[in-house]
Tab-separated table of C-alpha atoms in Angstrom:
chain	number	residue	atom	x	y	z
A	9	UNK	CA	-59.265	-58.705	157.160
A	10	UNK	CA	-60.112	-62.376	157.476
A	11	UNK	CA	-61.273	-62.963	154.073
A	12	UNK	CA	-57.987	-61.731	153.471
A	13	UNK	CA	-56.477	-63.791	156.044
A	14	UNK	CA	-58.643	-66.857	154.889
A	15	UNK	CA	-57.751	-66.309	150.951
A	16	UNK	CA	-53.535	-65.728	151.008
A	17	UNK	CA	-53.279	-68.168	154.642
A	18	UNK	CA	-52.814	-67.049	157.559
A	19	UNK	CA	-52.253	-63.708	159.989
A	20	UNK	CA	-50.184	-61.054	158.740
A	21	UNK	CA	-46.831	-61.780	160.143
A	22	UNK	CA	-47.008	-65.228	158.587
A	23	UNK	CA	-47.524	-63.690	154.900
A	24	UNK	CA	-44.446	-61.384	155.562
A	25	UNK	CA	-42.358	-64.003	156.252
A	26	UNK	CA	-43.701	-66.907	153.500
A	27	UNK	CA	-43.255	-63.580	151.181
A	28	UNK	CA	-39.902	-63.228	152.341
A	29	UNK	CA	-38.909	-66.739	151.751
A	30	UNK	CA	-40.616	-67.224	148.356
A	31	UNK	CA	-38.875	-63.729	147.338
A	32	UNK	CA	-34.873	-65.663	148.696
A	33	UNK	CA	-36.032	-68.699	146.670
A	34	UNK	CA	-36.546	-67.189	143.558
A	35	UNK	CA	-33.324	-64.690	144.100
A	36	UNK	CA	-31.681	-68.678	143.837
A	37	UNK	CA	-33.338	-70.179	140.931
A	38	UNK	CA	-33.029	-67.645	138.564
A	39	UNK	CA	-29.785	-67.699	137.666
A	40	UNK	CA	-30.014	-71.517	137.779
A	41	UNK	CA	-32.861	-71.330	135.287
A	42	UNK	CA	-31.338	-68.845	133.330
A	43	UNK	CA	-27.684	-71.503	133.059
A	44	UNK	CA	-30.230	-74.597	132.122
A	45	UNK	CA	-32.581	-72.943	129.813
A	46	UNK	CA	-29.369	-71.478	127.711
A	47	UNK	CA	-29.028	-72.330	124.230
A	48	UNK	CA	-26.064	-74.484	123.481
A	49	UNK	CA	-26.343	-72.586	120.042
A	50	UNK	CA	-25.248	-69.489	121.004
A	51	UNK	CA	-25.431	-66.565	118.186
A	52	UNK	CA	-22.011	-65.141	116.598
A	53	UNK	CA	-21.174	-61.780	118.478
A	54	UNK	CA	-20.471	-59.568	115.474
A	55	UNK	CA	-18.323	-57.335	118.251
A	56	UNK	CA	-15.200	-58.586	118.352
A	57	UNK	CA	-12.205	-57.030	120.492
A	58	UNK	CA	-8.871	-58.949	119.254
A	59	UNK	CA	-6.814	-57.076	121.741
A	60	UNK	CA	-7.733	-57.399	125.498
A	61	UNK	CA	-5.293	-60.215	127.204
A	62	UNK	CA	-7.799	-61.579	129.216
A	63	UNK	CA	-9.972	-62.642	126.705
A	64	UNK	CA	-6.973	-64.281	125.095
A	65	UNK	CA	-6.055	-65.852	127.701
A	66	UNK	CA	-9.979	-67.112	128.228
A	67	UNK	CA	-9.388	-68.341	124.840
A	68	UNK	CA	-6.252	-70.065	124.981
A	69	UNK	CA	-7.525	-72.098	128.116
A	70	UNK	CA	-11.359	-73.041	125.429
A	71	UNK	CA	-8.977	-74.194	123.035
A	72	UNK	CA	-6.388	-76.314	125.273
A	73	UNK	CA	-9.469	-78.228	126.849
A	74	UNK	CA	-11.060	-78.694	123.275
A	75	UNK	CA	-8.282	-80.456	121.873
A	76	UNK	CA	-7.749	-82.457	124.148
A	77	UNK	CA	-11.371	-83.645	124.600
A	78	UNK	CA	-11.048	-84.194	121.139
A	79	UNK	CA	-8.097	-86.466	121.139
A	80	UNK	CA	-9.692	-88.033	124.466
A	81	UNK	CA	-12.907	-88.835	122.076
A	82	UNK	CA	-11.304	-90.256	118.958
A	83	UNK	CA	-9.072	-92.735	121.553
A	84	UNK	CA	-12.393	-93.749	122.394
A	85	UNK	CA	-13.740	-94.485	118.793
A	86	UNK	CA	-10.410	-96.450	117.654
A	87	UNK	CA	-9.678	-93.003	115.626
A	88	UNK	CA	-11.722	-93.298	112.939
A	89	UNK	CA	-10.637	-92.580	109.606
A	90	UNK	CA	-12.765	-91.299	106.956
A	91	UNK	CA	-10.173	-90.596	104.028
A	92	UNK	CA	-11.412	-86.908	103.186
A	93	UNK	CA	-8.724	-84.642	102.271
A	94	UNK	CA	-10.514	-81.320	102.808
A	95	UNK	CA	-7.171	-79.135	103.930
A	96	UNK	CA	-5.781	-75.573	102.252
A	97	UNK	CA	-2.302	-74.951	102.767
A	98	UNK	CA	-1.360	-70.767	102.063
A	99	UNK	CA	2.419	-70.560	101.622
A	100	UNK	CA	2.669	-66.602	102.864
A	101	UNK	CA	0.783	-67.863	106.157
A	102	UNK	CA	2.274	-71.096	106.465
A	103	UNK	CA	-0.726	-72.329	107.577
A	104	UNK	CA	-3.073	-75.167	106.670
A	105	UNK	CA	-7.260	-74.495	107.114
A	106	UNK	CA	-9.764	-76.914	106.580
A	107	UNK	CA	-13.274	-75.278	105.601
A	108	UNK	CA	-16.088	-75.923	107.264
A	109	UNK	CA	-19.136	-74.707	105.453
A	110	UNK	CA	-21.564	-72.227	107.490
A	111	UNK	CA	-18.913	-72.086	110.241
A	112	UNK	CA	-17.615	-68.832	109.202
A	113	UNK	CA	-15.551	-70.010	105.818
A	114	UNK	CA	-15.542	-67.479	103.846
A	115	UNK	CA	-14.383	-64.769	106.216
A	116	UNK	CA	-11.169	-67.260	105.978
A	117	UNK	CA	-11.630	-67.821	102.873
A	118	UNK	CA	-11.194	-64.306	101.653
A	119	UNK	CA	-8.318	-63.400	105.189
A	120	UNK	CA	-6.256	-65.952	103.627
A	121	UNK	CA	-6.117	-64.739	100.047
A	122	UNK	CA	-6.076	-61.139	100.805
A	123	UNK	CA	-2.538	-62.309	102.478
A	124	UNK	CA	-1.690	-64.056	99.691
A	125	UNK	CA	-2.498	-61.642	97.068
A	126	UNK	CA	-0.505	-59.329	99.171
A	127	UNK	CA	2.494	-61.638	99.444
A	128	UNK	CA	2.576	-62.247	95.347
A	129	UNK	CA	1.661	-58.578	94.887
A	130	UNK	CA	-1.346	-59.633	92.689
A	131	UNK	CA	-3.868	-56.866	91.988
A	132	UNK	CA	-8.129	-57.534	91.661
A	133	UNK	CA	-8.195	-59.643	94.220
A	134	UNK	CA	-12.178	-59.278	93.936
A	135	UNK	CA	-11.977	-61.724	91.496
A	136	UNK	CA	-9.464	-64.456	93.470
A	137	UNK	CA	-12.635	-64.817	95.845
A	138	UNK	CA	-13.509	-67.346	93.946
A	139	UNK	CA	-13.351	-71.097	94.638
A	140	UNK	CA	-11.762	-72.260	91.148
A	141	UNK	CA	-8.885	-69.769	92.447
A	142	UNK	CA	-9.023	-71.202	96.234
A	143	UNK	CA	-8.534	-75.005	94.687
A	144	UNK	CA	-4.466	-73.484	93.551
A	145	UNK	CA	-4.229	-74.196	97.536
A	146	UNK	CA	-5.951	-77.858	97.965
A	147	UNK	CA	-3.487	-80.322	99.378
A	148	UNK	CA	-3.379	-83.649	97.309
A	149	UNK	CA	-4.289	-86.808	98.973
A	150	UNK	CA	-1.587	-89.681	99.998
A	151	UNK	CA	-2.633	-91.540	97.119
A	152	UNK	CA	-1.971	-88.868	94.235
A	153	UNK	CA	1.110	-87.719	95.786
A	154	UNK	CA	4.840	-88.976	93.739
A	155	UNK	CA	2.709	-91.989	92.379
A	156	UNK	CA	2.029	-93.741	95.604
A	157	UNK	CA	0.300	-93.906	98.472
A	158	UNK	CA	1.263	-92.453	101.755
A	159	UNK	CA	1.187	-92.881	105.624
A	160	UNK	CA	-2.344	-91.601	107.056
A	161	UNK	CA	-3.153	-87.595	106.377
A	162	UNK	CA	-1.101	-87.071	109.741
A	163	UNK	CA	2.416	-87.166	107.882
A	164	UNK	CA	2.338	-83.442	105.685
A	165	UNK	CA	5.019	-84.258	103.646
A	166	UNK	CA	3.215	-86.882	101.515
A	167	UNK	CA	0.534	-83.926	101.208
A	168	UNK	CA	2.174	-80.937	99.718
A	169	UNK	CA	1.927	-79.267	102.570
A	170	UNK	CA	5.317	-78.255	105.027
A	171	UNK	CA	6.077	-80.531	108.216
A	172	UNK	CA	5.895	-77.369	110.518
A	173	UNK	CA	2.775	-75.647	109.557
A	174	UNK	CA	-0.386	-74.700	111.469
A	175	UNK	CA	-3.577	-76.772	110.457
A	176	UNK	CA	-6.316	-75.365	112.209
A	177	UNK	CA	-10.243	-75.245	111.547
A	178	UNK	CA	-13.532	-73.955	112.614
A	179	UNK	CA	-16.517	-75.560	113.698
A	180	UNK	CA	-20.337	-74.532	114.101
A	181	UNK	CA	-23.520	-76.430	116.214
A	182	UNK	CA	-24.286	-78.647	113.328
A	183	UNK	CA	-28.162	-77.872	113.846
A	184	UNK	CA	-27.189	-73.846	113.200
A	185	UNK	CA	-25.021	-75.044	110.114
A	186	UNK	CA	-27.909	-76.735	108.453
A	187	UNK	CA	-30.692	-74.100	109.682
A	188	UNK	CA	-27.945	-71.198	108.156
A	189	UNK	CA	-27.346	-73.001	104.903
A	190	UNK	CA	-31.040	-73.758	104.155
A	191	UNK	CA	-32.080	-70.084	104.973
A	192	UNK	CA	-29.746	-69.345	102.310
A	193	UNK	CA	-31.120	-71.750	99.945
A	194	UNK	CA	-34.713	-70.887	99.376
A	195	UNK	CA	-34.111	-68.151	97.067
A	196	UNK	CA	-34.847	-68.891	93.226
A	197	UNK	CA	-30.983	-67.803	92.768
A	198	UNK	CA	-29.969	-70.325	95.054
A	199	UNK	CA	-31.951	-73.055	94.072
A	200	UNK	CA	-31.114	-72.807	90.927
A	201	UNK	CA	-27.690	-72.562	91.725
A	202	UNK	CA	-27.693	-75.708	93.769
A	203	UNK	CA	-30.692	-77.106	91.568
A	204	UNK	CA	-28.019	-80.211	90.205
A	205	UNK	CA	-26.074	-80.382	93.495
A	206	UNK	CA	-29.625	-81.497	95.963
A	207	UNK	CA	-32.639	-79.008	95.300
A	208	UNK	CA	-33.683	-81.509	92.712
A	209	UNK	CA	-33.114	-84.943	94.114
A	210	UNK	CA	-34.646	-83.612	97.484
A	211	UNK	CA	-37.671	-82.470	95.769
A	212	UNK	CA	-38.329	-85.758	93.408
A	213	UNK	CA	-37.965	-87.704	96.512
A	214	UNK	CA	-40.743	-86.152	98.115
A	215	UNK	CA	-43.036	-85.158	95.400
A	216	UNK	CA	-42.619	-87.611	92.649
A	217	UNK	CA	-41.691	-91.093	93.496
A	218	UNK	CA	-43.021	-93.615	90.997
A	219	UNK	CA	-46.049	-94.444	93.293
A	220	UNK	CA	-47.469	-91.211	93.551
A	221	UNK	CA	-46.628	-89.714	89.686
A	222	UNK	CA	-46.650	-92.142	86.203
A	223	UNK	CA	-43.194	-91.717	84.771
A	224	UNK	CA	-44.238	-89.944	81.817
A	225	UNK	CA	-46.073	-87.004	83.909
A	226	UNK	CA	-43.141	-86.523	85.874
A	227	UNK	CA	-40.634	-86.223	82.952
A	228	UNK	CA	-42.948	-83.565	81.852
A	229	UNK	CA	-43.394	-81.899	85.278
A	230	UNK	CA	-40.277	-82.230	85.443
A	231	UNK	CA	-38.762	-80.233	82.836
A	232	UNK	CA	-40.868	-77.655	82.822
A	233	UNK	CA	-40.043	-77.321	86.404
A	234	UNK	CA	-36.258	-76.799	85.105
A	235	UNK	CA	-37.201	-74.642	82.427
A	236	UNK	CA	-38.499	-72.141	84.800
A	237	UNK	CA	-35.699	-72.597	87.507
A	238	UNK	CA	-32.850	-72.650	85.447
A	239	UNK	CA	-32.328	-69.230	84.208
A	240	UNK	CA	-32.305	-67.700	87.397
A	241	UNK	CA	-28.728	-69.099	87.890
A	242	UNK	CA	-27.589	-66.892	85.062
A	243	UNK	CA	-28.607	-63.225	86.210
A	244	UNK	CA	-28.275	-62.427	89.723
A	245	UNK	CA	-30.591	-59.285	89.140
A	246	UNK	CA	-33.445	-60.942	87.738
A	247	UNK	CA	-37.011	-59.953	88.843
A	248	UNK	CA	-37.467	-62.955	91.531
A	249	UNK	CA	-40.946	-62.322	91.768
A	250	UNK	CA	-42.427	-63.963	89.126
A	251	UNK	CA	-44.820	-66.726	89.877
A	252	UNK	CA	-44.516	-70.298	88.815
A	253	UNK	CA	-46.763	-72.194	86.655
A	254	UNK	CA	-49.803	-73.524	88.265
A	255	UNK	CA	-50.385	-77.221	88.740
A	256	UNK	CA	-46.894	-78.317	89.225
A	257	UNK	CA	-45.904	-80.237	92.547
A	258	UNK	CA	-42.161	-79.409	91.501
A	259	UNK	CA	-42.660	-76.187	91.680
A	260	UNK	CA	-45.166	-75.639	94.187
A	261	UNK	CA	-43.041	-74.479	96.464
A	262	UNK	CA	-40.537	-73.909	94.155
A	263	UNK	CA	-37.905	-75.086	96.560
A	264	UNK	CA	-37.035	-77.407	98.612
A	265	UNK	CA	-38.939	-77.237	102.432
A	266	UNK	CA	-37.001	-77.753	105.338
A	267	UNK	CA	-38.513	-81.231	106.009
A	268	UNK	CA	-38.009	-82.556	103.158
A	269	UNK	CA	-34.428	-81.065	102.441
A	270	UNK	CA	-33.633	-83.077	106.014
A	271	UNK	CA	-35.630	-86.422	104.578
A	272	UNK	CA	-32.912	-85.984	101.722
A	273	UNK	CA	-30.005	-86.013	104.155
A	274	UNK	CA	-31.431	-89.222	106.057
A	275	UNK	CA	-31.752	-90.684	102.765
A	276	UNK	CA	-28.437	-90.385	101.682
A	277	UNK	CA	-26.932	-91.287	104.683
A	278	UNK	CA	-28.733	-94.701	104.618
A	279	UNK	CA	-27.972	-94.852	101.098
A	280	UNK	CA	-24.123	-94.424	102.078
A	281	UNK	CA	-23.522	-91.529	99.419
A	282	UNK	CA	-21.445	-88.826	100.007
A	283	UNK	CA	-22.561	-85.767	102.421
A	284	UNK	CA	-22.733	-82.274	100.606
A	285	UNK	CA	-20.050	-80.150	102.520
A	286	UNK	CA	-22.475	-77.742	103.694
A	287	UNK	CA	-24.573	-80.123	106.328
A	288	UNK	CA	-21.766	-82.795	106.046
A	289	UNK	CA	-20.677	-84.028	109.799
A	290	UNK	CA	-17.814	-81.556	110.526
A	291	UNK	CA	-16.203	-84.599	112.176
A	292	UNK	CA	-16.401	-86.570	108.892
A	293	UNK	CA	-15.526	-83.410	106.470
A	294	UNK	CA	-12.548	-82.821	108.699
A	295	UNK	CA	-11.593	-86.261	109.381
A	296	UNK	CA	-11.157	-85.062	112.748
A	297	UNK	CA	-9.333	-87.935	114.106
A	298	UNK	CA	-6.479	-88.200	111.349
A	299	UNK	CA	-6.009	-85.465	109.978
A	300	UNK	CA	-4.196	-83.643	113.500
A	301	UNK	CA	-5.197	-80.617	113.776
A	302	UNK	CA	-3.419	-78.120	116.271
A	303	UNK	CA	-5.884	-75.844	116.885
A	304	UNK	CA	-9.922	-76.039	116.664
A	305	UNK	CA	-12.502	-72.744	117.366
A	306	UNK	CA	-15.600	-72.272	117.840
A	307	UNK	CA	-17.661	-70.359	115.815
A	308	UNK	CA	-19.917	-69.275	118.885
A	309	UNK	CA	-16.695	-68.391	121.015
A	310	UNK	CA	-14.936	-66.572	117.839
A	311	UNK	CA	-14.588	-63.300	119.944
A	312	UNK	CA	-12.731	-64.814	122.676
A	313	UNK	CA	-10.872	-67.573	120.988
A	314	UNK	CA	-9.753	-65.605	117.389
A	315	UNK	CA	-7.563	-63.232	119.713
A	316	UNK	CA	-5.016	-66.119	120.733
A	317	UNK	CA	-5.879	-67.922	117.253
A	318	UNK	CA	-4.454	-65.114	115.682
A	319	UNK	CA	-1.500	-64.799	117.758
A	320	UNK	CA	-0.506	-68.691	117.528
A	321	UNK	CA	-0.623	-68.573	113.957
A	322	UNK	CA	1.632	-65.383	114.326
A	323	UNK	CA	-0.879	-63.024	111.959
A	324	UNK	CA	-2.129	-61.079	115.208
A	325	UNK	CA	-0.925	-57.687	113.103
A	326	UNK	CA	-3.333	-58.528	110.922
A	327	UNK	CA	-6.346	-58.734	113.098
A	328	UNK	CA	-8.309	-55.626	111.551
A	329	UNK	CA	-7.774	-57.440	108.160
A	330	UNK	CA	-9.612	-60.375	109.684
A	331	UNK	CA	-12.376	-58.371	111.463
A	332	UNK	CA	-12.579	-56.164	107.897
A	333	UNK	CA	-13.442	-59.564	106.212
A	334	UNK	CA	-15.987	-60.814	109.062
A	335	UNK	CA	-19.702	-61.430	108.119
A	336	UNK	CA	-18.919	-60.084	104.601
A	337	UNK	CA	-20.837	-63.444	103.200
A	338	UNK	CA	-24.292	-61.537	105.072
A	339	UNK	CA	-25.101	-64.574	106.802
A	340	UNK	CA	-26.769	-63.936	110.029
A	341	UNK	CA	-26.326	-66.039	112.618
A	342	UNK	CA	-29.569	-67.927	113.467
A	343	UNK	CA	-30.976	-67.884	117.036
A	344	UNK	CA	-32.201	-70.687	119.266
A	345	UNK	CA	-35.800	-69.860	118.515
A	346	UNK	CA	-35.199	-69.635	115.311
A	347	UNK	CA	-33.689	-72.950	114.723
A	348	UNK	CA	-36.187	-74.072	117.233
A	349	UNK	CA	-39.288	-73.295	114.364
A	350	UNK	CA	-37.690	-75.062	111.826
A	351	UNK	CA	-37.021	-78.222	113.757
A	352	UNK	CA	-40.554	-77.958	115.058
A	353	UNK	CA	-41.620	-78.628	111.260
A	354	UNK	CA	-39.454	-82.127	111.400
A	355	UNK	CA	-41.570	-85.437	112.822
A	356	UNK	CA	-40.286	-86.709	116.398
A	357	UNK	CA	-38.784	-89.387	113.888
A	358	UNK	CA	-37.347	-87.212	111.847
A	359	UNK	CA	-35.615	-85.698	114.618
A	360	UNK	CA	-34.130	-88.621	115.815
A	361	UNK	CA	-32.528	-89.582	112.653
A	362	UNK	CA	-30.873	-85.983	112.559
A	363	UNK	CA	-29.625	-86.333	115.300
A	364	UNK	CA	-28.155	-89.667	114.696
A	365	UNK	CA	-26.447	-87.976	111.595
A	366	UNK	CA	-24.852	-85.219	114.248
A	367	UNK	CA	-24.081	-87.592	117.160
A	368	UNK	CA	-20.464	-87.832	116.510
A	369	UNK	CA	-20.278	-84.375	116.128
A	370	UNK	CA	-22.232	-83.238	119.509
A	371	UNK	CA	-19.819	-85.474	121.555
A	372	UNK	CA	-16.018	-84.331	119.828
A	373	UNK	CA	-16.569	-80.554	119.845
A	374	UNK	CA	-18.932	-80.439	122.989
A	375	UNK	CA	-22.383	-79.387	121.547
A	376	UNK	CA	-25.935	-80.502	123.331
């Protein structure tokens, strides 16, 4: 008994009641732990109810404080205005939707049209997926509009688009929008799909700058590299597994890595070149600040916040049609650890310059 005594500190009653105490203090930190060590990127529920009032209500009161933290922000940046014109206007809805890539697009994509196709009473609508058929809806820019140049995107009439309809959008963590779209670009399908859009660029840059390979190896390299990549963009069913030639840094991986896919961003953002749409600052791709949007969502909140979407844009009859067309792209949402191993790959530098990319972003939409 007092070895025991000597080992845990003290006589009995005195463990009982340091036990007691260490047991309320934990019963305390918990849930305090549990609220800090949260992920701000919170997976997509794939269980959405679009018909209980009080999560409509819940939603109604996200969106009212997100707008008008977002006007609040802009004020504070002199409203910035980056002259990108990414809006859809869909005459049955009466609505306007801007796209934002990874932040759950194409289940509007395809809502929209479905409503459409009904409206027109167009059949094989499999085939009006497509984005060549989405661009019918694209609202011109001020400055292609009657020959002249308009007032700022605010003003719809000088864009094709009705004075009284709905623009609303989207938006996604931008951290799970780039870990999403790169997961979905490491396939040979995929890279050679988006082989002339980045995969190519992104890989040069890191594996064959002038210093490192003598121009003439790396035109050969090179196009034997695109020679084997190519063809994949033409048959979906190919056989994927075949190897790639030995001995060629282009190809070995044949795709682009995380890191250096992310080194490509930072590049062309110091470079000043246009952002692909798919990591693009949803703040820049939306022109948040001009373009006045009435109602923003979050992807991570869609279960709450698509009930009282839907009913403000009066389609709330056709919420099965919207749940029917959820998660039909089969992207997964990514979770915190996940994204947490790819930015583990990225230097503390590398990190940083991401993050300068997103910062805009974080702040206007509320993401840590």
């Amino acid at each position: 008994s007092s070895g025991i005594n000597a080992e845990y500190g003290g006589p009995p009653c005195l463990r009982v009641f340091a036990a007691f105490s260490a047991l309320l203090t934990l019963c305390y930190l918990i849930p305090l732990l549990e609220k800090r060590t949260s992920s701000p990127i919170q997976v997509q529920s794939t269980n959405t109810t679009l018909s209980t009032t009080n999560i409509s209500n819940t939603g109604q009161l996200a969106i009212e404080e997100r707008m008008k933290h977002i006007r609040a922000v802009c004020h504070k940046h002199g409203n910035p205005n980056y002259n990108t014109y990414n809006l859809y206007y869909f005459p049955a809805a009466k609505i306007t939707w801007a796209p934002v890539f990874k932040a759950g697009s194409t289940t509007w994509k395809r809502f929209f049209i479905d409503l459409e196709v009904a409206a027109n009473h167009t059949t094989n609508a499999e085939n009006l997926y497509l984005l060549d058929y989405l661009e019918k809806f694209r609202i011109r820019s001020p400055s292609v509009v009657h020959g002249r140049k308009g007032p700022h995107s605010r003003a719809r009439q000088f864009r094709t688009e009705p004075e009284g309809s709905i623009r609303f959008t989207t938006v996604r963590h931008p951290l799970a929008r780039l870990v999403s779209h790169y997961r979905n670009s490491v396939s040979l399908r995929q890279v050679s799909l988006q082989w002339d859009d980045w995969v190519r660029d992104a890989i040069i840059e890191s594996r064959g700058p002038p210093e490192i390979m003598p121009a003439k190896e790396k035109q050969r390299l090179l196009a034997e590299a695109e020679a084997f990549i190519r063809p994949y963009a033409a048959d979906i069913h190919r056989d994927q597994e075949i190897p790639p030639p030995e001995g060629n840094p282009f190809l070995n991986p044949p795709y682009a890595t995380f890191p250096e896919m992310v080194a490509f961003i930072a590049l062309k953002k110091e470079r000043g070149k246009g952002a692909n749409g798919h990591w693009a600052p949803a703040s820049w791709w939306l022109d948040i600040c001009q373009n006045d949007f009435d109602y923003v969502i979050k992807l991570e909140e869609v279960a709450i916040e698509t009930p009282y979407l839907l009913s403000k844009l009066n389609l709330a009859e056709h919420s099965e049609l919207y749940k029917s067309r959820t998660n039909e792209s089969g992207d997964k949402s990514a979770t915190r650890r996940e994204i947490d191993q790819y930015l583990r790959q990225l230097t503390f530098e590398e990190q940083v310059k991401l993050n300068e990319i997103y910062n805009l972003d974080y702040e206007i939409f509320g993401y840590e």
